[in-house]
Coordinates of C-alpha atoms and ligand atoms in Angstrom, one line a residue:
M645 CA 0.0 0.0 0.0
P646 CA 1.4 3.5 -0.8
S647 CA 2.8 5.6 2.1
D648 CA 1.2 8.9 1.2
P649 CA -2.5 8.9 2.2
H650 CA -3.2 11.0 -0.9
A651 CA -1.2 8.9 -3.4
G652 CA -2.8 6.1 -5.3
P653 CA -4.9 3.7 -3.3
S654 CA -5.3 0.0 -3.7
K655 CA -7.9 0.7 -6.3
P656 CA -7.4 3.8 -8.5
A657 CA -9.4 6.9 -7.2
A658 CA -11.9 8.3 -9.6
L659 CA -10.0 11.6 -9.6
P660 CA -6.4 12.4 -8.8
L661 CA -5.7 13.4 -5.1
P662 CA -3.2 16.2 -4.3
P663 CA -0.2 15.1 -2.3
M664 CA -0.3 15.8 1.5
S665 CA 2.9 16.1 3.6
W666 CA 3.1 13.8 6.5
N667 CA 4.7 16.5 8.8
A668 CA 3.3 19.8 7.4
W669 CA 0.2 21.2 5.6
G670 CA -0.5 20.2 2.0
D671 CA 1.6 19.8 -1.0
P672 CA 5.4 20.1 -0.2
A673 CA 5.9 21.7 -3.6
L674 CA 3.7 24.6 -2.5
A675 CA 5.7 25.3 0.8
K676 CA 6.2 29.1 1.3
P677 CA 9.4 30.0 3.1
L678 CA 9.4 33.4 4.9
S679 CA 11.4 36.3 3.5
E680 CA 14.4 37.5 5.5
D681 CA 12.5 40.8 6.1
I682 CA 9.5 39.0 7.7
K683 CA 11.9 36.8 9.8
A684 CA 13.7 40.0 11.0
L685 CA 10.4 41.6 11.9
L686 CA 9.3 38.5 13.9
E687 CA 12.5 38.5 15.8
Q688 CA 12.3 42.2 16.5
L689 CA 8.6 42.2 17.6
L690 CA 8.2 38.8 19.2
G691 CA 11.7 37.4 19.8
V692 CA 11.2 34.6 17.3
T693 CA 14.5 32.8 16.7
P694 CA 15.3 29.4 15.1
Q695 CA 15.0 26.4 17.5
E696 CA 17.8 24.0 18.1
G697 CA 17.9 20.5 16.5
A698 CA 16.8 19.3 13.1
A699 CA 13.5 17.6 12.7
P700 CA 13.6 13.9 11.5
T701 CA 12.9 12.9 8.0
A702 CA 10.1 10.3 7.5
D703 CA 12.7 7.5 7.4
E704 CA 14.3 8.7 10.7
V705 CA 11.0 8.9 12.7
L706 CA 10.8 6.3 15.4
L707 CA 7.3 4.8 15.4
R708 CA 5.9 2.7 18.2
P709 CA 6.0 -0.9 16.8
S710 CA 2.7 -2.2 15.6
A711 CA 0.8 -4.2 18.2
L712 CA -1.2 -6.3 15.7
T713 CA -0.2 -9.9 15.2
A714 CA 0.3 -11.6 11.9
Q715 CA -2.9 -13.5 12.6
D716 CA -4.8 -10.1 12.9
L717 CA -3.3 -8.8 9.7
A718 CA -4.2 -12.0 7.9
A719 CA -7.8 -11.8 9.2
L720 CA -8.1 -8.2 8.1
A721 CA -6.6 -9.0 4.7
A722 CA -9.2 -11.8 4.3
I723 CA -11.9 -9.1 4.7
V724 CA -10.6 -6.2 2.6
G725 CA -8.0 -7.9 0.4
P726 CA -4.2 -8.1 0.9
D727 CA -3.6 -4.8 -1.0
A728 CA -5.9 -2.9 1.3
V729 CA -4.2 -3.5 4.6
S730 CA -0.8 -2.5 5.8
A731 CA 1.2 -2.3 9.0
E732 CA 4.2 -0.7 7.3
D733 CA 5.6 2.4 9.1
A734 CA 5.4 4.3 5.8
D735 CA 1.6 3.8 5.8
R736 CA 1.0 4.3 9.6
L737 CA 3.0 7.6 9.9
P738 CA 0.8 9.7 7.6
R739 CA -2.2 8.6 9.6
A740 CA -0.7 9.2 13.0
G741 CA -2.7 12.3 13.7
G742 CA -4.2 15.4 12.2
K743 CA -2.8 18.8 11.3
S744 CA -3.1 21.0 14.4
T745 CA 0.1 22.8 15.5
P746 CA 0.7 20.2 18.3
D747 CA 0.3 17.4 15.7
L748 CA 2.9 19.0 13.5
L749 CA 5.3 19.7 16.4
R750 CA 4.9 16.0 17.5
R751 CA 5.9 14.9 14.0
R752 CA 9.2 16.8 14.5
S753 CA 10.1 14.8 17.6
R754 CA 13.0 12.3 17.6
E755 CA 11.3 10.5 20.6
E756 CA 9.1 7.5 19.8
Q757 CA 5.9 8.6 18.2
D758 CA 2.5 6.8 18.4
A759 CA 0.6 5.8 15.3
P760 CA -2.2 3.4 14.4
D761 CA -1.0 -0.2 14.4
A762 CA -2.3 -0.8 10.8
V763 CA -4.3 0.9 8.1
V764 CA -7.2 -0.7 6.2
L765 CA -8.9 0.7 3.1
P766 CA -12.3 -1.0 2.8
G767 CA -14.2 -0.8 -0.5
T768 CA -17.7 -1.7 0.5
E769 CA -20.1 -1.3 3.5
E770 CA -20.0 -5.0 4.0
E771 CA -16.2 -4.9 4.4
I772 CA -16.5 -2.1 6.9
A773 CA -19.1 -4.1 8.9
A774 CA -16.9 -7.2 8.9
V775 CA -13.8 -5.1 10.0
L776 CA -15.9 -3.6 12.9
A777 CA -17.1 -7.1 13.9
Y778 CA -13.6 -8.4 13.9
C779 CA -12.3 -5.4 15.9
S780 CA -15.1 -5.7 18.4
E781 CA -14.3 -9.3 19.0
R782 CA -10.5 -8.7 19.2
R783 CA -10.7 -5.5 21.2
I784 CA -9.1 -3.3 18.5
A785 CA -10.0 0.4 18.4
V786 CA -11.0 1.8 15.0
V787 CA -10.3 5.4 14.0
P788 CA -12.2 6.4 10.8
F789 CA -9.8 8.5 8.6
G790 CA -11.0 11.0 5.9
G791 CA -8.6 13.7 4.7
G792 CA -6.5 13.7 7.9
T793 CA -7.1 17.4 8.5
S794 CA -8.5 17.3 12.0
V795 CA -7.1 20.0 14.3
V796 CA -8.6 18.7 17.6
G797 CA -6.9 15.4 18.0
G798 CA -9.8 13.6 16.3
L799 CA -7.4 11.0 14.7
D800 CA -5.1 10.4 17.6
P801 CA -4.5 6.6 18.2
V802 CA -5.9 6.7 21.7
R803 CA -5.5 3.1 23.0
A804 CA -7.9 3.5 26.0
G805 CA -7.4 -0.1 27.2
F806 CA -7.7 -1.6 23.7
D807 CA -5.1 -4.1 22.4
A808 CA -4.4 -2.1 19.2
V809 CA -5.6 0.8 17.0
L810 CA -6.7 0.5 13.4
S811 CA -6.9 3.5 11.0
L812 CA -9.9 2.9 8.7
D813 CA -9.4 5.0 5.6
L814 CA -12.5 5.9 3.6
R815 CA -10.9 7.1 0.3
R816 CA -12.4 4.2 -1.7
F817 CA -15.9 5.6 -1.1
D818 CA -15.4 8.1 -3.9
A819 CA -18.5 8.1 -6.1
L820 CA -21.2 10.6 -7.0
S821 CA -23.8 7.8 -6.8
D822 CA -26.9 9.9 -7.4
L823 CA -27.8 13.4 -8.6
D824 CA -31.5 14.5 -8.4
E825 CA -31.3 17.6 -10.6
V826 CA -35.0 18.3 -10.0
S827 CA -34.8 18.3 -6.2
G828 CA -31.2 19.6 -6.0
E829 CA -29.8 16.7 -4.0
A830 CA -26.6 14.7 -4.6
T831 CA -25.4 11.5 -2.9
L832 CA -21.6 11.7 -2.4
G833 CA -19.1 9.1 -1.2
A834 CA -17.6 9.8 2.2
G835 CA -14.1 9.6 0.9
L836 CA -14.4 12.3 -1.8
T837 CA -12.3 15.3 -1.1
G838 CA -13.8 18.8 -1.5
P839 CA -12.3 19.3 -5.0
Q840 CA -13.2 15.8 -6.1
A841 CA -16.8 16.3 -5.1
E842 CA -17.0 19.8 -6.7
Q843 CA -15.5 18.4 -9.9
L844 CA -18.0 15.6 -10.2
L845 CA -20.9 18.0 -9.5
A846 CA -19.6 20.7 -11.8
A847 CA -19.5 18.2 -14.7
R848 CA -23.3 18.1 -14.3
G849 CA -23.7 21.9 -13.7
F850 CA -24.1 21.7 -9.9
E851 CA -22.1 22.9 -6.9
L852 CA -22.1 22.0 -3.2
G853 CA -20.5 25.3 -2.1
H854 CA -18.7 24.0 1.0
Y855 CA -15.3 25.8 1.1
P856 CA -13.5 25.4 4.4
Q857 CA -9.9 26.4 4.4
S858 CA -9.0 22.7 4.4
F859 CA -11.2 22.2 1.3
R860 CA -8.4 20.8 -0.9
F861 CA -7.8 17.8 1.4
A862 CA -10.8 17.2 3.7
T863 CA -13.5 14.8 2.8
I864 CA -17.3 14.6 2.6
G865 CA -17.4 12.1 5.4
G866 CA -15.0 14.3 7.5
F867 CA -17.2 17.4 6.9
A868 CA -20.2 15.5 8.2
A869 CA -18.4 13.9 11.1
T870 CA -17.1 17.2 12.4
R871 CA -20.0 19.7 11.6
S872 CA -17.7 21.6 9.4
S873 CA -18.4 25.2 8.3
G874 CA -17.2 26.6 5.0
Q875 CA -16.2 30.2 4.2
D876 CA -19.3 30.6 2.0
S877 CA -21.6 29.7 5.0
A878 CA -23.4 33.1 4.9
G879 CA -24.9 32.0 1.6
H880 CA -24.8 28.2 1.6
G881 CA -25.0 27.4 5.3
R882 CA -22.9 25.1 7.4
F883 CA -22.3 21.5 6.2
D884 CA -24.9 20.2 8.7
D885 CA -27.5 22.5 7.0
M886 CA -26.7 20.8 3.7
V887 CA -27.1 17.2 4.9
R888 CA -30.4 15.7 3.7
G889 CA -29.5 12.1 4.6
L890 CA -26.6 9.8 5.3
R891 CA -25.6 6.1 5.6
V892 CA -23.7 5.0 8.6
V893 CA -22.2 1.6 9.3
T894 CA -22.0 0.8 13.1
P895 CA -21.0 -2.4 14.8
A896 CA -24.7 -3.0 15.6
G897 CA -25.9 -2.5 11.9
V898 CA -26.4 0.0 9.2
L899 CA -28.4 3.2 9.5
D900 CA -29.9 4.9 6.4
L901 CA -31.3 8.2 7.7
G902 CA -33.3 11.1 6.1
R903 CA -36.6 10.8 4.3
G904 CA -38.2 13.6 2.3
P905 CA -37.3 17.3 2.4
A906 CA -38.4 17.6 6.1
S907 CA -40.0 15.4 8.6
A908 CA -41.8 15.4 12.0
A909 CA -41.0 11.8 12.7
G910 CA -39.4 12.3 16.1
P911 CA -35.9 13.7 16.9
D912 CA -33.7 14.1 13.8
L913 CA -31.3 11.1 14.1
R914 CA -29.3 12.5 11.2
Q915 CA -28.1 15.2 13.5
L916 CA -27.0 12.6 16.0
F917 CA -24.5 11.1 13.5
V918 CA -23.5 14.5 12.0
G919 CA -20.8 15.6 14.3
S920 CA -20.3 12.2 15.9
E921 CA -16.5 12.2 14.9
G922 CA -16.2 8.6 14.2
T923 CA -17.4 7.6 17.7
L924 CA -20.8 6.2 16.7
G925 CA -20.3 4.8 13.3
V926 CA -18.6 5.0 9.9
I927 CA -20.3 7.4 7.5
T928 CA -20.1 5.9 4.0
S929 CA -22.2 8.4 1.9
V930 CA -24.0 11.7 2.5
R931 CA -27.0 13.0 0.6
L932 CA -26.5 16.7 0.2
R933 CA -28.4 19.8 -0.9
V934 CA -26.7 21.2 -4.1
H935 CA -27.4 24.2 -6.3
P936 CA -26.7 25.1 -9.9
V937 CA -23.2 26.6 -10.5
P938 CA -23.8 30.3 -9.9
A939 CA -24.0 32.4 -13.1
V940 CA -22.7 35.6 -11.4
K941 CA -20.2 36.5 -8.7
I942 CA -19.7 39.9 -7.3
H943 CA -16.7 40.8 -5.0
E944 CA -16.4 43.8 -2.7
A945 CA -14.1 44.6 0.2
W946 CA -14.9 47.2 2.9
S947 CA -13.0 49.0 5.6
F948 CA -14.5 49.9 9.0
P949 CA -12.9 52.2 11.5
D950 CA -12.9 49.6 14.3
F951 CA -14.1 46.1 15.1
A952 CA -17.2 47.1 17.0
T953 CA -18.4 49.2 14.1
G954 CA -17.7 46.4 11.6
A955 CA -19.4 43.8 13.8
A956 CA -22.5 45.9 14.1
A957 CA -22.5 46.3 10.3
L958 CA -22.3 42.5 9.7
R959 CA -25.1 42.0 12.2
A960 CA -27.3 44.5 10.4
V961 CA -26.7 42.7 7.1
E962 CA -27.3 39.2 8.5
Q963 CA -30.5 40.3 10.4
Q964 CA -32.0 41.9 7.4
G965 CA -31.7 38.5 5.5
A966 CA -30.5 37.3 2.1
G967 CA -27.2 39.1 1.8
P968 CA -23.7 38.0 0.7
T969 CA -22.5 34.4 0.2
V970 CA -19.3 35.3 2.0
L971 CA -19.2 37.8 4.9
R972 CA -16.2 38.2 7.1
L973 CA -14.5 40.9 9.2
S974 CA -10.9 41.0 10.4
D975 CA -10.0 42.9 13.6
E976 CA -7.5 45.7 13.8
T977 CA -4.6 43.4 14.6
E978 CA -5.3 40.8 11.9
T979 CA -5.9 43.6 9.3
G980 CA -2.6 45.2 10.3
V981 CA -0.6 41.9 10.1
N982 CA -2.2 41.1 6.7
L983 CA -1.1 44.5 5.5
A984 CA 2.4 43.9 6.8
M985 CA 2.6 40.5 5.1
T986 CA 1.1 41.5 1.8
A987 CA 1.4 45.3 1.8
K988 CA -1.3 45.5 -0.9
I989 CA -4.7 45.2 0.7
G990 CA -6.6 48.0 -1.0
G991 CA -3.5 49.8 -2.0
S992 CA -3.4 53.3 -0.4
Q993 CA -7.1 53.1 0.6
I994 CA -6.6 51.2 3.8
T995 CA -3.9 51.9 6.3
S996 CA -5.7 51.0 9.5
G997 CA -9.1 49.9 10.8
C998 CA -10.7 46.6 9.9
L999 CA -11.0 44.8 6.6
A1000 CA -14.3 43.1 5.7
V1001 CA -14.8 40.8 2.6
T1002 CA -18.1 40.3 0.8
V1003 CA -18.9 38.0 -2.1
Y1004 CA -22.3 37.5 -3.7
E1005 CA -23.3 34.6 -5.9
G1006 CA -26.4 33.6 -7.8
T1007 CA -28.3 34.6 -10.9
G1008 CA -27.9 38.0 -12.4
E1009 CA -30.5 40.4 -11.2
Q1010 CA -31.1 38.6 -7.9
T1011 CA -27.4 38.8 -7.1
A1012 CA -27.2 42.4 -8.0
A1013 CA -30.2 43.2 -5.8
R1014 CA -28.6 41.5 -2.8
H1015 CA -25.4 43.4 -3.4
R1016 CA -27.3 46.7 -3.6
L1017 CA -29.2 46.1 -0.4
T1018 CA -26.1 44.9 1.5
R1019 CA -24.0 47.8 0.1
Q1020 CA -26.4 50.4 1.4
T1021 CA -26.5 48.7 4.8
L1022 CA -22.7 48.6 5.1
L1023 CA -22.5 52.3 4.0
D1024 CA -25.2 53.3 6.6
A1025 CA -23.2 51.4 9.2
G1026 CA -20.0 53.3 8.7
G1027 CA -18.2 51.2 6.1
T1028 CA -16.0 52.5 3.3
P1029 CA -16.0 50.5 0.1
L1030 CA -12.5 49.3 -1.1
G1031 CA -13.6 47.9 -4.5
E1032 CA -13.3 44.3 -5.7
E1033 CA -9.6 43.7 -5.8
P1034 CA -8.9 43.0 -2.0
A1035 CA -11.9 40.6 -2.0
R1036 CA -10.7 38.9 -5.1
A1037 CA -7.2 38.7 -3.6
W1038 CA -8.7 37.1 -0.4
E1039 CA -10.6 34.5 -2.5
H1040 CA -7.5 33.7 -4.6
G1041 CA -5.3 33.0 -1.6
R1042 CA -7.9 31.6 0.7
F1043 CA -6.6 28.0 0.8
D1044 CA -2.9 29.0 1.0
A1045 CA -2.6 30.5 4.5
P1046 CA -1.9 27.1 6.2
Y1047 CA 1.4 26.9 4.3
L1048 CA 2.5 30.0 6.2
R1049 CA 2.1 28.2 9.5
D1050 CA 4.7 25.6 8.5
A1051 CA 7.1 28.4 7.6
L1052 CA 6.5 30.1 10.9
L1053 CA 7.0 26.9 12.9
D1054 CA 10.2 26.3 10.9
C1055 CA 11.7 29.6 11.9
G1056 CA 10.9 29.2 15.6
A1057 CA 7.5 30.8 15.9
L1058 CA 4.5 29.4 17.8
C1059 CA 1.4 29.7 15.6
E1060 CA -2.0 28.2 16.1
T1061 CA -5.7 29.0 15.7
L1062 CA -8.8 28.4 17.7
E1063 CA -12.5 29.2 17.2
T1064 CA -15.7 29.7 19.1
A1065 CA -19.1 31.4 18.6
A1066 CA -21.6 33.4 20.7
N1067 CA -24.6 35.6 20.4
W1068 CA -24.1 39.1 19.1
S1069 CA -24.7 40.5 22.6
D1070 CA -21.8 38.4 24.1
L1071 CA -19.4 38.7 21.2
A1072 CA -17.3 41.7 22.2
R1073 CA -16.9 40.5 25.8
L1074 CA -16.0 37.0 24.5
K1075 CA -13.4 38.4 22.1
D1076 CA -11.7 40.5 24.8
A1077 CA -11.8 37.6 27.3
V1078 CA -10.2 35.1 25.0
T1079 CA -7.6 37.5 23.8
A1080 CA -6.6 38.3 27.4
A1081 CA -6.6 34.6 28.4
L1082 CA -4.3 33.7 25.5
Q1083 CA -1.9 36.6 26.0
G1084 CA -1.9 36.2 29.8
A1085 CA -1.1 32.4 29.7
L1086 CA 1.7 32.9 27.1
Q1087 CA 3.0 36.0 29.0
A1088 CA 3.1 33.9 32.3
G1089 CA 5.6 31.6 30.4
G1090 CA 7.6 34.7 29.2
T1091 CA 6.2 34.8 25.7
T1092 CA 5.0 38.1 24.1
S1093 CA 2.2 37.2 21.7
L1094 CA 0.1 38.7 19.0
V1095 CA -3.6 37.6 19.0
M1096 CA -5.5 38.2 15.8
C1097 CA -9.2 37.6 15.3
H1098 CA -11.9 37.6 12.6
I1099 CA -15.6 37.0 12.4
S1100 CA -15.7 33.9 10.1
H1101 CA -19.3 32.9 10.1
V1102 CA -22.5 35.0 10.7
Y1103 CA -26.0 34.1 11.8
P1104 CA -29.0 36.3 12.6
T1105 CA -28.4 35.7 16.3
G1106 CA -24.6 35.7 16.5
A1107 CA -21.3 34.9 14.9
S1108 CA -18.2 32.8 15.2
L1109 CA -14.8 34.2 16.3
Y1110 CA -11.6 32.8 14.8
F1111 CA -8.4 33.6 16.6
T1112 CA -4.8 33.2 15.3
V1113 CA -2.0 33.4 17.9
L1114 CA 1.6 34.2 17.1
G1115 CA 4.6 34.2 19.5
A1116 CA 8.0 32.7 19.9
Q1117 CA 8.5 29.0 20.7
Q1118 CA 10.1 28.6 24.1
G1119 CA 11.0 25.4 25.9
D1120 CA 8.4 22.8 25.1
P1121 CA 6.1 24.5 22.5
I1122 CA 3.4 21.8 22.9
A1123 CA 3.1 22.6 26.6
Q1124 CA 3.3 26.3 25.8
W1125 CA 0.3 26.0 23.5
Q1126 CA -1.6 23.7 25.8
A1127 CA -1.4 26.3 28.6
A1128 CA -2.7 29.0 26.3
K1129 CA -5.4 26.8 24.8
S1130 CA -6.6 25.7 28.3
A1131 CA -6.9 29.3 29.4
A1132 CA -8.8 30.2 26.2
G1133 CA -11.2 27.3 26.7
D1134 CA -12.0 28.4 30.2
A1135 CA -12.5 32.0 29.0
I1136 CA -14.8 30.7 26.3
M1137 CA -17.0 28.8 28.7
A1138 CA -17.1 31.7 31.2
N1139 CA -18.1 34.2 28.6
G1140 CA -21.1 32.7 26.7
G1141 CA -19.1 30.9 23.9
T1142 CA -19.3 27.4 22.6
I1143 CA -16.1 25.3 23.0
T1144 CA -16.1 24.8 19.2
H1145 CA -18.0 26.4 16.3
H1146 CA -16.6 24.2 13.5
H1147 CA -13.4 22.4 14.4
A1148 CA -15.3 19.8 16.5
V1149 CA -14.3 18.2 19.8
G1150 CA -11.8 15.3 19.3
T1151 CA -9.5 14.9 22.3
D1152 CA -8.7 18.6 22.7
H1153 CA -12.1 20.0 23.5
R1154 CA -13.4 16.9 25.3
P1155 CA -12.5 18.3 28.8
W1156 CA -15.1 21.1 28.3
M1157 CA -17.9 18.8 27.0
P1158 CA -19.6 18.4 30.5
Q1159 CA -19.8 22.2 30.7
E1160 CA -21.0 22.4 27.0
I1161 CA -23.8 19.8 27.2
G1162 CA -24.1 19.0 30.9
E1163 CA -23.6 15.6 32.7
L1164 CA -27.0 14.4 31.6
G1165 CA -26.2 15.3 28.0
A1166 CA -22.9 13.3 28.2
A1167 CA -24.9 10.3 29.6
V1168 CA -27.2 10.5 26.6
L1169 CA -24.3 10.3 24.2
R1170 CA -22.8 7.4 26.2
A1171 CA -26.1 5.5 26.1
V1172 CA -26.3 6.0 22.3
K1173 CA -22.7 4.7 21.9
A1174 CA -23.5 1.7 24.1
T1175 CA -26.3 0.8 21.7
V1176 CA -24.5 1.2 18.4
D1177 CA -21.0 0.3 19.5
P1178 CA -21.3 -2.1 22.5
A1179 CA -17.6 -2.9 22.6
G1180 CA -16.7 0.8 22.5
I1181 CA -14.2 0.3 19.7
L1182 CA -15.1 3.4 17.6
N1183 CA -12.6 6.3 18.1
P1184 CA -12.3 6.0 21.9
G1185 CA -11.2 9.0 23.9
K1186 CA -12.8 11.5 21.5
L1187 CA -15.9 13.7 21.8
I1188 CA -17.8 11.8 24.5
P1189 CA -16.7 12.6 28.0
Ligands
FAD1821 C1 -5.4 24.3 7.8 C2 -6.7 23.9 8.2 C3 -7.9 24.7 8.0 C4 -9.1 24.2 8.4 N1 -10.2 25.0 8.1 C5 -11.4 24.6 8.4 C6 -12.6 25.4 8.1 O1 -12.5 26.4 7.4 N2 -13.8 24.9 8.5 C7 -13.9 23.8 9.2 O2 -15.0 23.4 9.5 N3 -12.9 23.0 9.5 C8 -11.6 23.4 9.2 N4 -10.5 22.6 9.5 C9 -10.7 21.4 10.3 C10 -10.9 20.1 9.4 O3 -10.4 20.4 8.1 C11 -12.3 19.7 9.4 O4 -12.7 19.2 10.7 C12 -12.7 18.7 8.4 O5 -14.1 18.6 8.3 C13 -12.1 17.3 8.6 O6 -12.3 16.5 7.5 P1 -11.4 15.3 7.1 O7 -11.9 14.6 6.0 O8 -10.0 15.8 7.0 O9 -11.5 14.4 8.4 P2 -10.4 13.7 9.3 O10 -9.5 14.8 9.8 O11 -9.8 12.6 8.6 O12 -11.3 13.2 10.5 C14 -11.9 14.1 11.4 C15 -12.8 13.4 12.4 O13 -13.9 12.8 11.7 C16 -13.9 11.4 11.8 N5 -14.2 10.9 10.4 C17 -13.7 11.2 9.3 N6 -14.3 10.6 8.3 C18 -15.3 9.9 8.8 C19 -16.3 9.1 8.3 N7 -16.4 8.8 7.0 N8 -17.2 8.5 9.2 C20 -17.1 8.7 10.5 N9 -16.1 9.5 11.0 C21 -15.3 10.1 10.2 C22 -12.5 11.0 12.2 O14 -12.4 9.8 12.9 C23 -12.1 12.2 13.1 O15 -12.6 12.1 14.4 C24 -9.3 23.0 9.1 C25 -8.1 22.2 9.4 C26 -6.9 22.7 8.9 C27 -5.7 21.8 9.2

């Protein structure tokens, strides 16, 4: 089996997959080293200097030996075929975790690293069911693997008393199996990446419109399993809004959920499995709302004198209804840093304040009407239009920013993001509290930091806040970040926020789940898990407290 999870699988994928680094974001060919000027600025402002010691190459990484026996591997091979199971280090390493900063820092360690004991690539639901039955019997934990872009520890090989851990890679579920053009519904395989899904739909004149920053690598099953939110959510909604139905293989049987456009047949069980992060079942296909490829696209950027004015403007737009497809606002710090990095946002028109981006999509006159209405609202709320170029530049580079994090880590910076959401009435307090918590925790360890924030998703009643933290690595950078993250999590819970708006729970947010859903809520989740996964093999240690 190939070592790169995005290289050719045991059966050719329908569409080519881009390569994904095992120890960094994305395609190694697209890595973006920092200029000497930026490095000098980082050293001057934040004391960022290169760290001692070279990171290991893939061949030098020391992986914990596989705990699976030859008998286990033979049994798994009998289910999925010998080409679709591997216990080779080269196949285990790329599935050892996700792509959070702690994940990437762990990959740089020369100490022994943990990884799943083997990888399987089932091709049918029957094979998944048989793998789950074998693992339940043999006490082997199973971690469903989509694109491998989790940033919350969702793919960590948590052993939790099990004899071994298996990574179950969904990439062979890669078909557009149905497109109902009349109703606007498509059934997509869980293993399709964002670009693959859009390519298949575009060939038939349709679009899903789900564009998270991880779009190029994350999968349909992963989007569903984590309640992902894309950058076009103001127009197309979150991924959970798009889900009309889904199929889930559990150790107790298969669920096929979702009938008709809407239903009053009791609680919506689809929403129990959307966001279940591989702990309740393996999602094999998702039936999704799709729309015709938009005929028209309008871009416009705005400047606001400060974050409070900009946030009030976004709220006014969202509360009046039917506005832009994309609507985001950077705070003063993020706008300033983006200006320093690119020096071209709006040319001479913006030197301070807060940058907002709007994009409108749809048919001709309807799109123009939404643009006119939103434009007037933003003008009335104190915005200054900057023209289309900064919004087009944002769209053009929107999937590239994660490469910058690798360059920052390489030169000794600590860089990570976190997100939350709250009602509009709590938003300013939440932003201040999280910023202070992050800066305070890092300062206590002697690190000066820069905390940037933007509103990434908007709703009539509130919005999400997305924070990016930048400082110098000092001592153990994983411990450094954990202290900051822990302080931020507590500040979120104390100030009306949710522990996660779209990154999901995984291992990292699990400590806050009792506060998020209450002890009784946690007991409900445990009861569901006991029903569908009696042996508890599915992704232990994640989501459910
Ligand atoms: C640089 C970067 C930017 C990001 N930007 C965004 C963003 O804009 N919006 C956003 O919402 N998220 C974002 N994320 C987070 C991440 O991309 C999402 O959580 C994504 O939905 C995960 O999809 P995946 O296919 O990579 O899943 P994986 O990372 O492979 O898995 C994530 C979790 O889902 C489970 N899982 C995966 N597939 C299945 C399946 N078929 N059945 C059952 N369980 C499954 C896994 O076990 C794991 O617990 C970003 C991450 C990175 C690294």
